[in-house]
PDB file of C-alpha atoms in Angstrom:
ATOM      1  CA  MET A 859     -25.304 -63.327 -89.583  1.00  0.00           C
ATOM      2  CA  SER A 860     -23.723 -60.170 -88.165  1.00  0.00           C
ATOM      3  CA  LYS A 861     -22.660 -59.682 -84.566  1.00  0.00           C
ATOM      4  CA  THR A 862     -25.329 -57.000 -84.042  1.00  0.00           C
ATOM      5  CA  THR A 863     -28.127 -59.145 -85.487  1.00  0.00           C
ATOM      6  CA  THR A 864     -27.092 -62.038 -83.274  1.00  0.00           C
ATOM      7  CA  GLY A 865     -27.094 -59.719 -80.260  1.00  0.00           C
ATOM      8  CA  TYR A 866     -30.659 -58.586 -80.878  1.00  0.00           C
ATOM      9  CA  ILE A 867     -31.897 -62.146 -81.331  1.00  0.00           C
ATOM     10  CA  LEU A 868     -30.185 -63.241 -78.128  1.00  0.00           C
ATOM     11  CA  ALA A 869     -31.683 -60.276 -76.239  1.00  0.00           C
ATOM     12  CA  ALA A 870     -35.183 -61.190 -77.437  1.00  0.00           C
ATOM     13  CA  ILE A 871     -34.765 -64.841 -76.429  1.00  0.00           C
ATOM     14  CA  ALA A 872     -33.406 -63.815 -73.028  1.00  0.00           C
ATOM     15  CA  ALA A 873     -36.319 -61.473 -72.342  1.00  0.00           C
ATOM     16  CA  ALA A 874     -39.044 -63.913 -73.397  1.00  0.00           C
ATOM     17  CA  SER A 875     -37.410 -66.760 -71.463  1.00  0.00           C
ATOM     18  CA  TYR A 876     -37.133 -64.703 -68.283  1.00  0.00           C
ATOM     19  CA  GLY A 877     -40.819 -63.853 -68.557  1.00  0.00           C
ATOM     20  CA  THR A 878     -41.719 -67.536 -68.032  1.00  0.00           C
ATOM     21  CA  ASN A 879     -40.759 -67.351 -64.333  1.00  0.00           C
ATOM     22  CA  PRO A 880     -44.372 -67.214 -63.042  1.00  0.00           C
ATOM     23  CA  LEU A 881     -45.489 -70.035 -65.333  1.00  0.00           C
ATOM     24  CA  PHE A 882     -43.197 -72.513 -63.590  1.00  0.00           C
ATOM     25  CA  ALA A 883     -42.817 -70.956 -60.122  1.00  0.00           C
ATOM     26  CA  LEU A 884     -46.445 -70.416 -59.071  1.00  0.00           C
ATOM     27  CA  PRO A 885     -47.427 -74.127 -59.230  1.00  0.00           C
ATOM     28  CA  LEU A 886     -44.484 -74.873 -56.918  1.00  0.00           C
ATOM     29  CA  TYR A 887     -45.704 -72.234 -54.457  1.00  0.00           C
ATOM     30  CA  SER A 888     -49.141 -73.854 -54.520  1.00  0.00           C
ATOM     31  CA  ALA A 889     -47.482 -77.172 -53.652  1.00  0.00           C
ATOM     32  CA  GLY A 890     -45.930 -75.631 -50.531  1.00  0.00           C
ATOM     33  CA  MET A 891     -42.419 -74.715 -51.670  1.00  0.00           C
ATOM     34  CA  ASN A 892     -40.956 -71.376 -50.568  1.00  0.00           C
ATOM     35  CA  PRO A 893     -39.072 -68.982 -52.915  1.00  0.00           C
ATOM     36  CA  ASP A 894     -35.633 -69.825 -51.455  1.00  0.00           C
ATOM     37  CA  SER A 895     -36.127 -73.525 -52.150  1.00  0.00           C
ATOM     38  CA  VAL A 896     -37.509 -72.959 -55.640  1.00  0.00           C
ATOM     39  CA  LEU A 897     -34.555 -70.751 -56.536  1.00  0.00           C
ATOM     40  CA  PHE A 898     -32.000 -73.056 -54.905  1.00  0.00           C
ATOM     41  CA  PHE A 899     -33.094 -76.009 -57.054  1.00  0.00           C
ATOM     42  CA  ARG A 900     -33.517 -73.731 -60.074  1.00  0.00           C
ATOM     43  CA  TYR A 901     -29.902 -72.567 -59.870  1.00  0.00           C
ATOM     44  CA  LEU A 902     -28.537 -75.976 -58.836  1.00  0.00           C
ATOM     45  CA  MET A 903     -30.149 -77.841 -61.724  1.00  0.00           C
ATOM     46  CA  ALA A 904     -28.963 -75.268 -64.242  1.00  0.00           C
ATOM     47  CA  LEU A 905     -25.309 -75.801 -63.280  1.00  0.00           C
ATOM     48  CA  PRO A 906     -24.864 -79.270 -64.890  1.00  0.00           C
ATOM     49  CA  LEU A 907     -26.363 -77.940 -68.120  1.00  0.00           C
ATOM     50  CA  LEU A 908     -23.890 -75.088 -68.243  1.00  0.00           C
ATOM     51  CA  ALA A 909     -20.981 -77.307 -67.175  1.00  0.00           C
ATOM     52  CA  ALA A 910     -21.740 -79.757 -69.982  1.00  0.00           C
ATOM     53  CA  MET A 911     -21.838 -76.901 -72.484  1.00  0.00           C
ATOM     54  CA  LEU A 912     -18.491 -75.597 -71.217  1.00  0.00           C
ATOM     55  CA  ILE A 913     -16.899 -79.030 -71.580  1.00  0.00           C
ATOM     56  CA  ALA A 914     -18.454 -79.584 -75.018  1.00  0.00           C
ATOM     57  CA  ARG A 915     -16.959 -76.323 -76.228  1.00  0.00           C
ATOM     58  CA  GLY A 916     -13.560 -77.185 -74.802  1.00  0.00           C
ATOM     59  CA  ARG A 917     -13.554 -74.306 -72.324  1.00  0.00           C
ATOM     60  CA  GLY A 918     -11.935 -74.641 -68.927  1.00  0.00           C
ATOM     61  CA  PHE A 919     -13.353 -73.636 -65.556  1.00  0.00           C
ATOM     62  CA  GLY A 920     -10.308 -71.656 -64.429  1.00  0.00           C
ATOM     63  CA  LEU A 921     -10.486 -68.023 -63.377  1.00  0.00           C
ATOM     64  CA  ARG A 922      -7.902 -65.350 -62.831  1.00  0.00           C
ATOM     65  CA  THR A 923      -7.518 -64.173 -59.256  1.00  0.00           C
ATOM     66  CA  ASN A 924      -8.890 -60.713 -60.078  1.00  0.00           C
ATOM     67  CA  GLN A 925     -12.036 -62.241 -61.607  1.00  0.00           C
ATOM     68  CA  VAL A 926     -13.197 -64.252 -58.596  1.00  0.00           C
ATOM     69  CA  LEU A 927     -14.497 -61.425 -56.406  1.00  0.00           C
ATOM     70  CA  PRO A 928     -16.367 -59.650 -59.228  1.00  0.00           C
ATOM     71  CA  LEU A 929     -18.087 -62.914 -60.155  1.00  0.00           C
ATOM     72  CA  MET A 930     -18.935 -63.584 -56.517  1.00  0.00           C
ATOM     73  CA  GLY A 931     -20.490 -60.131 -56.366  1.00  0.00           C
ATOM     74  CA  MET A 932     -22.455 -60.794 -59.547  1.00  0.00           C
ATOM     75  CA  GLY A 933     -23.722 -64.073 -58.078  1.00  0.00           C
ATOM     76  CA  VAL A 934     -24.934 -62.318 -54.946  1.00  0.00           C
ATOM     77  CA  VAL A 935     -26.584 -59.536 -56.965  1.00  0.00           C
ATOM     78  CA  MET A 936     -28.413 -62.001 -59.207  1.00  0.00           C
ATOM     79  CA  ALA A 937     -29.523 -64.113 -56.229  1.00  0.00           C
ATOM     80  CA  VAL A 938     -30.953 -60.995 -54.555  1.00  0.00           C
ATOM     81  CA  SER A 939     -32.746 -60.011 -57.756  1.00  0.00           C
ATOM     82  CA  SER A 940     -34.258 -63.489 -58.191  1.00  0.00           C
ATOM     83  CA  LEU A 941     -35.281 -63.848 -54.551  1.00  0.00           C
ATOM     84  CA  THR A 942     -36.985 -60.468 -54.233  1.00  0.00           C
ATOM     85  CA  LEU A 943     -38.879 -61.012 -57.495  1.00  0.00           C
ATOM     86  CA  PHE A 944     -40.043 -64.487 -56.475  1.00  0.00           C
ATOM     87  CA  GLU A 945     -41.042 -63.230 -53.031  1.00  0.00           C
ATOM     88  CA  SER A 946     -43.115 -60.470 -54.653  1.00  0.00           C
ATOM     89  CA  TYR A 947     -45.300 -63.107 -56.336  1.00  0.00           C
ATOM     90  CA  ASN A 948     -46.707 -63.796 -52.857  1.00  0.00           C
ATOM     91  CA  TYR A 949     -47.952 -60.206 -52.601  1.00  0.00           C
ATOM     92  CA  MET A 950     -49.211 -59.263 -56.083  1.00  0.00           C
ATOM     93  CA  ALA A 951     -50.185 -60.661 -59.476  1.00  0.00           C
ATOM     94  CA  ALA A 952     -47.180 -62.041 -61.332  1.00  0.00           C
ATOM     95  CA  GLY A 953     -47.944 -59.990 -64.443  1.00  0.00           C
ATOM     96  CA  ILE A 954     -47.949 -56.744 -62.448  1.00  0.00           C
ATOM     97  CA  ALA A 955     -44.747 -57.718 -60.624  1.00  0.00           C
ATOM     98  CA  SER A 956     -43.000 -58.521 -63.889  1.00  0.00           C
ATOM     99  CA  THR A 957     -44.047 -55.197 -65.395  1.00  0.00           C
ATOM    100  CA  LEU A 958     -42.792 -53.272 -62.365  1.00  0.00           C
ATOM    101  CA  LEU A 959     -39.539 -55.220 -62.703  1.00  0.00           C
ATOM    102  CA  PHE A 960     -39.298 -53.869 -66.229  1.00  0.00           C
ATOM    103  CA  VAL A 961     -38.188 -50.468 -64.894  1.00  0.00           C
ATOM    104  CA  TYR A 962     -34.699 -51.977 -64.643  1.00  0.00           C
ATOM    105  CA  PRO A 963     -33.661 -50.571 -68.076  1.00  0.00           C
ATOM    106  CA  ILE A 964     -34.413 -47.075 -66.752  1.00  0.00           C
ATOM    107  CA  MET A 965     -32.188 -47.879 -63.800  1.00  0.00           C
ATOM    108  CA  VAL A 966     -29.497 -49.072 -66.229  1.00  0.00           C
ATOM    109  CA  ALA A 967     -29.639 -45.731 -68.058  1.00  0.00           C
ATOM    110  CA  VAL A 968     -29.433 -43.786 -64.777  1.00  0.00           C
ATOM    111  CA  ILE A 969     -26.548 -45.921 -63.469  1.00  0.00           C
ATOM    112  CA  MET A 970     -24.648 -45.453 -66.733  1.00  0.00           C
ATOM    113  CA  ALA A 971     -25.244 -41.691 -66.522  1.00  0.00           C
ATOM    114  CA  ILE A 972     -24.257 -41.295 -62.876  1.00  0.00           C
ATOM    115  CA  GLY A 973     -21.484 -43.864 -62.691  1.00  0.00           C
ATOM    116  CA  PHE A 974     -19.982 -43.866 -66.180  1.00  0.00           C
ATOM    117  CA  GLY A 975     -20.615 -40.414 -67.586  1.00  0.00           C
ATOM    118  CA  GLU A 976     -23.292 -41.229 -70.165  1.00  0.00           C
ATOM    119  CA  ARG A 977     -25.429 -38.175 -70.822  1.00  0.00           C
ATOM    120  CA  LEU A 978     -28.882 -38.191 -69.173  1.00  0.00           C
ATOM    121  CA  GLN A 979     -31.023 -36.379 -71.703  1.00  0.00           C
ATOM    122  CA  ALA A 980     -34.283 -34.482 -71.304  1.00  0.00           C
ATOM    123  CA  GLN A 981     -36.105 -37.302 -73.103  1.00  0.00           C
ATOM    124  CA  THR A 982     -34.850 -39.755 -70.500  1.00  0.00           C
ATOM    125  CA  ILE A 983     -36.107 -37.559 -67.662  1.00  0.00           C
ATOM    126  CA  GLY A 984     -39.492 -37.255 -69.367  1.00  0.00           C
ATOM    127  CA  CYS A 985     -39.699 -41.015 -69.793  1.00  0.00           C
ATOM    128  CA  ILE A 986     -38.875 -41.541 -66.121  1.00  0.00           C
ATOM    129  CA  VAL A 987     -41.841 -39.314 -65.265  1.00  0.00           C
ATOM    130  CA  MET A 988     -43.998 -41.332 -67.677  1.00  0.00           C
ATOM    131  CA  ALA A 989     -42.922 -44.594 -66.061  1.00  0.00           C
ATOM    132  CA  LEU A 990     -43.656 -43.231 -62.585  1.00  0.00           C
ATOM    133  CA  ALA A 991     -47.139 -42.226 -63.795  1.00  0.00           C
ATOM    134  CA  GLY A 992     -47.674 -45.770 -65.030  1.00  0.00           C
ATOM    135  CA  ILE A 993     -46.526 -47.190 -61.702  1.00  0.00           C
ATOM    136  CA  ALA A 994     -48.916 -44.827 -59.894  1.00  0.00           C
ATOM    137  CA  LEU A 995     -51.821 -46.132 -61.989  1.00  0.00           C
ATOM    138  CA  LEU A 996     -50.876 -49.699 -61.145  1.00  0.00           C
ATOM    139  CA  TYR A 997     -50.264 -48.954 -57.483  1.00  0.00           C
ATOM    140  CA  ARG A 998     -53.764 -47.571 -56.845  1.00  0.00           C
ATOM    141  CA  GLY A 999     -56.460 -49.401 -58.747  1.00  0.00           C
ATOM    142  CA  SER A1000     -59.711 -47.929 -60.010  1.00  0.00           C
ATOM    143  CA  ASP A1001     -61.515 -49.359 -56.977  1.00  0.00           C
ATOM    144  CA  GLY A1002     -59.203 -47.488 -54.590  1.00  0.00           C
ATOM    145  CA  ALA A1003     -57.281 -50.600 -53.554  1.00  0.00           C
ATOM    146  CA  THR A1004     -53.497 -50.357 -53.575  1.00  0.00           C
ATOM    147  CA  LEU A1005     -50.763 -52.817 -54.377  1.00  0.00           C
ATOM    148  CA  SER A1006     -48.874 -54.332 -51.494  1.00  0.00           C
ATOM    149  CA  LEU A1007     -46.150 -51.921 -50.375  1.00  0.00           C
ATOM    150  CA  THR A1008     -43.981 -54.873 -49.369  1.00  0.00           C
ATOM    151  CA  GLY A1009     -44.371 -56.497 -52.773  1.00  0.00           C
ATOM    152  CA  THR A1010     -43.705 -53.220 -54.571  1.00  0.00           C
ATOM    153  CA  VAL A1011     -40.501 -52.597 -52.608  1.00  0.00           C
ATOM    154  CA  MET A1012     -39.357 -56.158 -53.364  1.00  0.00           C
ATOM    155  CA  VAL A1013     -39.825 -55.668 -57.094  1.00  0.00           C
ATOM    156  CA  VAL A1014     -37.958 -52.347 -56.992  1.00  0.00           C
ATOM    157  CA  VAL A1015     -35.029 -54.044 -55.216  1.00  0.00           C
ATOM    158  CA  SER A1016     -35.154 -56.841 -57.781  1.00  0.00           C
ATOM    159  CA  ALA A1017     -35.098 -54.356 -60.664  1.00  0.00           C
ATOM    160  CA  LEU A1018     -32.177 -52.417 -59.168  1.00  0.00           C
ATOM    161  CA  SER A1019     -30.203 -55.615 -58.601  1.00  0.00           C
ATOM    162  CA  TYR A1020     -30.839 -56.756 -62.158  1.00  0.00           C
ATOM    163  CA  ALA A1021     -29.772 -53.342 -63.496  1.00  0.00           C
ATOM    164  CA  ILE A1022     -26.524 -53.616 -61.549  1.00  0.00           C
ATOM    165  CA  TYR A1023     -25.989 -57.102 -63.025  1.00  0.00           C
ATOM    166  CA  ILE A1024     -26.475 -55.844 -66.590  1.00  0.00           C
ATOM    167  CA  VAL A1025     -24.056 -52.956 -66.094  1.00  0.00           C
ATOM    168  CA  GLY A1026     -21.526 -55.163 -64.289  1.00  0.00           C
ATOM    169  CA  ALA A1027     -21.532 -57.843 -66.990  1.00  0.00           C
ATOM    170  CA  ASN A1028     -20.432 -55.224 -69.504  1.00  0.00           C
ATOM    171  CA  ARG A1029     -17.397 -54.034 -67.505  1.00  0.00           C
ATOM    172  CA  PRO A1030     -14.000 -54.818 -69.093  1.00  0.00           C
ATOM    173  CA  ARG A1031     -12.896 -57.293 -66.400  1.00  0.00           C
ATOM    174  CA  LEU A1032     -15.905 -59.523 -67.023  1.00  0.00           C
ATOM    175  CA  SER A1033     -16.546 -58.874 -70.710  1.00  0.00           C
ATOM    176  CA  ALA A1034     -13.326 -60.741 -71.497  1.00  0.00           C
ATOM    177  CA  ILE A1035     -14.621 -63.933 -69.814  1.00  0.00           C
ATOM    178  CA  PRO A1036     -16.522 -66.412 -72.041  1.00  0.00           C
ATOM    179  CA  THR A1037     -20.285 -66.047 -71.671  1.00  0.00           C
ATOM    180  CA  LEU A1038     -20.843 -69.609 -70.506  1.00  0.00           C
ATOM    181  CA  LYS A1039     -18.246 -69.287 -67.781  1.00  0.00           C
ATOM    182  CA  ILE A1040     -19.756 -66.052 -66.438  1.00  0.00           C
ATOM    183  CA  THR A1041     -23.224 -67.604 -66.290  1.00  0.00           C
ATOM    184  CA  PHE A1042     -21.903 -70.777 -64.642  1.00  0.00           C
ATOM    185  CA  TYR A1043     -20.125 -68.928 -61.847  1.00  0.00           C
ATOM    186  CA  VAL A1044     -22.952 -66.438 -61.291  1.00  0.00           C
ATOM    187  CA  LEU A1045     -25.304 -69.365 -60.675  1.00  0.00           C
ATOM    188  CA  LEU A1046     -22.721 -71.279 -58.635  1.00  0.00           C
ATOM    189  CA  PHE A1047     -22.185 -68.371 -56.248  1.00  0.00           C
ATOM    190  CA  GLY A1048     -25.961 -67.872 -56.181  1.00  0.00           C
ATOM    191  CA  VAL A1049     -26.363 -71.459 -54.948  1.00  0.00           C
ATOM    192  CA  PHE A1050     -24.032 -70.635 -52.045  1.00  0.00           C
ATOM    193  CA  VAL A1051     -26.189 -67.591 -51.207  1.00  0.00           C
ATOM    194  CA  PHE A1052     -29.318 -69.736 -50.853  1.00  0.00           C
ATOM    195  CA  GLY A1053     -27.365 -72.461 -49.049  1.00  0.00           C
ATOM    196  CA  THR A1054     -26.223 -69.879 -46.510  1.00  0.00           C
ATOM    197  CA  ARG A1055     -29.829 -68.838 -45.949  1.00  0.00           C
ATOM    198  CA  PHE A1056     -30.809 -72.454 -45.237  1.00  0.00           C
ATOM    199  CA  VAL A1057     -27.978 -72.785 -42.727  1.00  0.00           C
ATOM    200  CA  ALA A1058     -29.214 -69.577 -41.101  1.00  0.00           C
ATOM    201  CA  GLY A1059     -32.658 -71.095 -40.532  1.00  0.00           C
ATOM    202  CA  GLN A1060     -34.666 -70.672 -43.744  1.00  0.00           C
ATOM    203  CA  PRO A1061     -36.539 -73.983 -44.291  1.00  0.00           C
ATOM    204  CA  LEU A1062     -35.693 -76.087 -47.342  1.00  0.00           C
ATOM    205  CA  THR A1063     -38.880 -77.425 -48.912  1.00  0.00           C
ATOM    206  CA  THR A1064     -39.371 -79.919 -51.758  1.00  0.00           C
ATOM    207  CA  PRO A1065     -42.338 -81.504 -53.525  1.00  0.00           C
ATOM    208  CA  THR A1066     -43.526 -84.719 -51.860  1.00  0.00           C
ATOM    209  CA  ILE A1067     -42.965 -88.119 -53.461  1.00  0.00           C
ATOM    210  CA  GLY A1068     -46.511 -88.082 -54.773  1.00  0.00           C
ATOM    211  CA  GLN A1069     -45.839 -84.754 -56.511  1.00  0.00           C
ATOM    212  CA  TRP A1070     -42.981 -86.004 -58.667  1.00  0.00           C
ATOM    213  CA  TYR A1071     -44.444 -84.187 -61.692  1.00  0.00           C
ATOM    214  CA  LEU A1072     -43.682 -80.841 -60.026  1.00  0.00           C
ATOM    215  CA  TRP A1073     -39.987 -81.490 -60.558  1.00  0.00           C
ATOM    216  CA  ALA A1074     -40.712 -80.799 -64.237  1.00  0.00           C
ATOM    217  CA  ASN A1075     -41.464 -77.220 -63.198  1.00  0.00           C
ATOM    218  CA  VAL A1076     -38.167 -77.023 -61.311  1.00  0.00           C
ATOM    219  CA  ILE A1077     -36.284 -78.341 -64.344  1.00  0.00           C
ATOM    220  CA  ALA A1078     -38.117 -75.889 -66.612  1.00  0.00           C
ATOM    221  CA  LEU A1079     -37.074 -73.041 -64.294  1.00  0.00           C
ATOM    222  CA  ALA A1080     -33.479 -74.236 -64.580  1.00  0.00           C
ATOM    223  CA  VAL A1081     -33.643 -74.380 -68.376  1.00  0.00           C
ATOM    224  CA  PHE A1082     -35.727 -71.435 -69.580  1.00  0.00           C
ATOM    225  CA  PRO A1083     -35.565 -68.376 -67.264  1.00  0.00           C
ATOM    226  CA  THR A1084     -32.199 -69.432 -65.814  1.00  0.00           C
ATOM    227  CA  ALA A1085     -29.718 -71.121 -68.147  1.00  0.00           C
ATOM    228  CA  ILE A1086     -31.168 -69.860 -71.418  1.00  0.00           C
ATOM    229  CA  SER A1087     -32.093 -66.385 -70.183  1.00  0.00           C
ATOM    230  CA  PHE A1088     -28.887 -65.637 -68.267  1.00  0.00           C
ATOM    231  CA  LEU A1089     -26.706 -67.067 -71.019  1.00  0.00           C
ATOM    232  CA  CYS A1090     -28.452 -65.117 -73.774  1.00  0.00           C
ATOM    233  CA  THR A1091     -28.506 -61.920 -71.699  1.00  0.00           C
ATOM    234  CA  THR A1092     -24.758 -62.034 -71.099  1.00  0.00           C
ATOM    235  CA  ALA A1093     -24.049 -62.948 -74.726  1.00  0.00           C
ATOM    236  CA  ALA A1094     -26.265 -60.108 -75.990  1.00  0.00           C
ATOM    237  CA  ILE A1095     -24.600 -57.576 -73.693  1.00  0.00           C
ATOM    238  CA  GLN A1096     -21.163 -58.564 -74.952  1.00  0.00           C
ATOM    239  CA  ARG A1097     -22.297 -58.138 -78.571  1.00  0.00           C
ATOM    240  CA  ILE A1098     -24.470 -55.005 -78.524  1.00  0.00           C
ATOM    241  CA  GLY A1099     -23.976 -53.474 -75.055  1.00  0.00           C
ATOM    242  CA  SER A1100     -26.134 -52.932 -71.976  1.00  0.00           C
ATOM    243  CA  THR A1101     -28.577 -50.347 -73.348  1.00  0.00           C
ATOM    244  CA  PRO A1102     -29.574 -52.043 -76.639  1.00  0.00           C
ATOM    245  CA  THR A1103     -30.015 -55.346 -74.793  1.00  0.00           C
ATOM    246  CA  ALA A1104     -32.667 -53.668 -72.655  1.00  0.00           C
ATOM    247  CA  ILE A1105     -34.723 -52.528 -75.671  1.00  0.00           C
ATOM    248  CA  LEU A1106     -36.167 -55.961 -76.353  1.00  0.00           C
ATOM    249  CA  GLY A1107     -36.771 -56.458 -72.645  1.00  0.00           C
ATOM    250  CA  ALA A1108     -40.400 -55.497 -73.279  1.00  0.00           C
ATOM    251  CA  LEU A1109     -40.943 -59.175 -74.015  1.00  0.00           C
ATOM    252  CA  GLU A1110     -40.391 -59.979 -70.313  1.00  0.00           C
ATOM    253  CA  PRO A1111     -43.563 -58.391 -68.871  1.00  0.00           C
ATOM    254  CA  ALA A1112     -45.514 -59.217 -72.024  1.00  0.00           C
ATOM    255  CA  THR A1113     -44.727 -62.911 -71.583  1.00  0.00           C
ATOM    256  CA  ALA A1114     -45.516 -62.857 -67.863  1.00  0.00           C
ATOM    257  CA  ILE A1115     -48.807 -61.009 -68.401  1.00  0.00           C
ATOM    258  CA  PHE A1116     -49.824 -63.466 -71.128  1.00  0.00           C
ATOM    259  CA  PHE A1117     -49.298 -66.489 -68.894  1.00  0.00           C
ATOM    260  CA  GLY A1118     -50.813 -64.708 -65.898  1.00  0.00           C
ATOM    261  CA  ILE A1119     -54.060 -64.132 -67.762  1.00  0.00           C
ATOM    262  CA  THR A1120     -54.285 -67.363 -69.760  1.00  0.00           C
ATOM    263  CA  VAL A1121     -52.956 -69.824 -67.165  1.00  0.00           C
ATOM    264  CA  PHE A1122     -53.537 -68.306 -63.727  1.00  0.00           C
ATOM    265  CA  GLY A1123     -56.703 -66.299 -64.355  1.00  0.00           C
ATOM    266  CA  GLU A1124     -55.246 -62.909 -63.458  1.00  0.00           C
ATOM    267  CA  THR A1125     -57.254 -59.911 -64.643  1.00  0.00           C
ATOM    268  CA  LEU A1126     -56.300 -56.464 -65.910  1.00  0.00           C
ATOM    269  CA  THR A1127     -58.518 -53.401 -65.680  1.00  0.00           C
ATOM    270  CA  LEU A1128     -58.406 -50.528 -68.180  1.00  0.00           C
ATOM    271  CA  ARG A1129     -56.458 -48.518 -65.607  1.00  0.00           C
ATOM    272  CA  ASP A1130     -53.949 -51.345 -65.240  1.00  0.00           C
ATOM    273  CA  SER A1131     -53.581 -51.630 -69.009  1.00  0.00           C
ATOM    274  CA  ILE A1132     -52.875 -47.906 -69.342  1.00  0.00           C
ATOM    275  CA  GLY A1133     -50.309 -48.099 -66.558  1.00  0.00           C
ATOM    276  CA  LEU A1134     -48.603 -51.089 -68.184  1.00  0.00           C
ATOM    277  CA  ALA A1135     -48.557 -49.331 -71.558  1.00  0.00           C
ATOM    278  CA  LEU A1136     -47.010 -46.200 -70.046  1.00  0.00           C
ATOM    279  CA  ILE A1137     -44.251 -48.189 -68.346  1.00  0.00           C
ATOM    280  CA  ILE A1138     -43.390 -50.279 -71.399  1.00  0.00           C
ATOM    281  CA  THR A1139     -43.442 -47.236 -73.707  1.00  0.00           C
ATOM    282  CA  ALA A1140     -41.336 -45.147 -71.342  1.00  0.00           C
ATOM    283  CA  VAL A1141     -38.758 -47.866 -70.871  1.00  0.00           C
ATOM    284  CA  THR A1142     -38.514 -48.585 -74.596  1.00  0.00           C
ATOM    285  CA  LEU A1143     -37.877 -44.899 -75.289  1.00  0.00           C
ATOM    286  CA  VAL A1144     -35.481 -44.282 -72.429  1.00  0.00           C
ATOM    287  CA  VAL A1145     -33.189 -47.186 -73.231  1.00  0.00           C
ATOM    288  CA  ALA A1146     -32.997 -46.046 -76.831  1.00  0.00           C
ATOM    289  CA  GLY A1147     -32.366 -42.445 -75.776  1.00  0.00           C
ATOM    290  CA  SER A1148     -31.542 -40.099 -78.597  1.00  0.00           C
ATOM    291  CA  LYS A1149     -30.725 -43.065 -80.871  1.00  0.00           C
ATOM    292  CA  THR A1150     -34.292 -44.295 -81.179  1.00  0.00           C
ATOM    293  CA  ALA A1151     -34.401 -44.098 -84.973  1.00  0.00           C
ATOM    294  CA  PRO A1152     -31.062 -45.857 -85.577  1.00  0.00           C
ATOM    295  CA  TYR A1153     -32.002 -48.682 -83.213  1.00  0.00           C
ATOM    296  CA  LEU A1154     -35.355 -49.160 -84.926  1.00  0.00           C
ATOM    297  CA  MET A1155     -33.629 -49.197 -88.295  1.00  0.00           C
ATOM    298  CA  ARG A1156     -31.230 -51.870 -87.077  1.00  0.00           C
ATOM    299  CA  LEU A1157     -34.183 -53.974 -85.950  1.00  0.00           C
ATOM    300  CA  ARG A1158     -35.897 -53.429 -89.286  1.00  0.00           C
ATOM    301  CA  ARG A1159     -32.795 -54.389 -91.233  1.00  0.00           C
ATOM    302  CA  MET A1160     -32.275 -57.468 -89.090  1.00  0.00           C
ATOM    303  CA  PHE A1161     -35.086 -59.540 -90.596  1.00  0.00           C
ATOM    304  CA  PRO A1162     -34.119 -59.541 -94.290  1.00  0.00           C
ATOM    305  CA  ARG A1163     -30.575 -60.474 -93.260  1.00  0.00           C
ATOM    306  CA  LEU A1164     -31.984 -63.437 -91.369  1.00  0.00           C
ATOM    307  CA  LEU A1165     -33.699 -64.585 -94.548  1.00  0.00           C
ATOM    308  CA  HIS A1166     -30.974 -63.929 -97.088  1.00  0.00           C
ATOM    309  CA  ARG A1167     -27.825 -64.288 -94.927  1.00  0.00           C
ATOM    310  CA  HIS A1168     -25.673 -61.991 -97.020  1.00  0.00           C
ATOM    311  CA  GLY A1169     -23.563 -58.950 -96.295  1.00  0.00           C
ATOM    312  CA  SER A1170     -22.349 -57.679 -92.938  1.00  0.00           C
ATOM    313  CA  HIS A1171     -23.917 -55.166 -90.578  1.00  0.00           C
ATOM    314  CA  ARG A1172     -21.878 -52.972 -88.314  1.00  0.00           C
ATOM    315  CA  GLN A1173     -23.189 -51.270 -85.220  1.00  0.00           C
ATOM    316  CA  GLY A1174     -23.135 -47.552 -85.959  1.00  0.00           C
TER     317      GLY A1174
END
């Protein structure tokens, strides 16, 4: 299997896994846990899994001096992204929040254009307008009611933080670090972020003894949208780059919307559906940029190679 094919598969797994956040988090909220506590245990329980994988692969835990601060920064950025997203679930439907979060690939494209000289094309600008139109449809429903401004701002902050993480993970200083080690230290420094918040006065909440079964949700959060998603995201970025990794990110809101409707009884109006479609379409186009056709061809060619496992495929 080629490096590019592997990258696309990893990106798809990462996106779908991250979309399971509401499935496991919302029952914990109903049991009285706050977002800081949910995320603290989510990160903490993911660490032994990653540590065991590092040891099994014979990789050490050592870092170079010039790698510590960047990884600390990445840990803080990811903790901020997770916390603001989980807080937004208290203000709006999880499916809507996850779709608004999906604007992060647009932010990736803009950051790469402004900070690293990638060309921002007319198509990208048009897609940004399309995405904003979709957000406007979601923000004011057909009955005149609006989304929570607080929740909307939280999701925007979460999306920006996640975009910064994706761009940062692809910088030369970090791209040379093994994927597992990056993910381990990002989560480790994230644990310290939440620990600091508890010391500062944020209450630490846990399920009661009689709610032992809720720990399964905490473990699932550690495994699926944390260890698996972060690991696959970083691995995909290092194989195919920041922008292609974002293409398959459409699976994130799709997964969250599916569980929101089927498990938590959330509803979508026609206006909401149009808004969601505009955002997902705009993001898919903007991350592909002028290379839409080549990317689609790579995806198309990926499947027969999975079946026949012959030949090699280079990223053009």
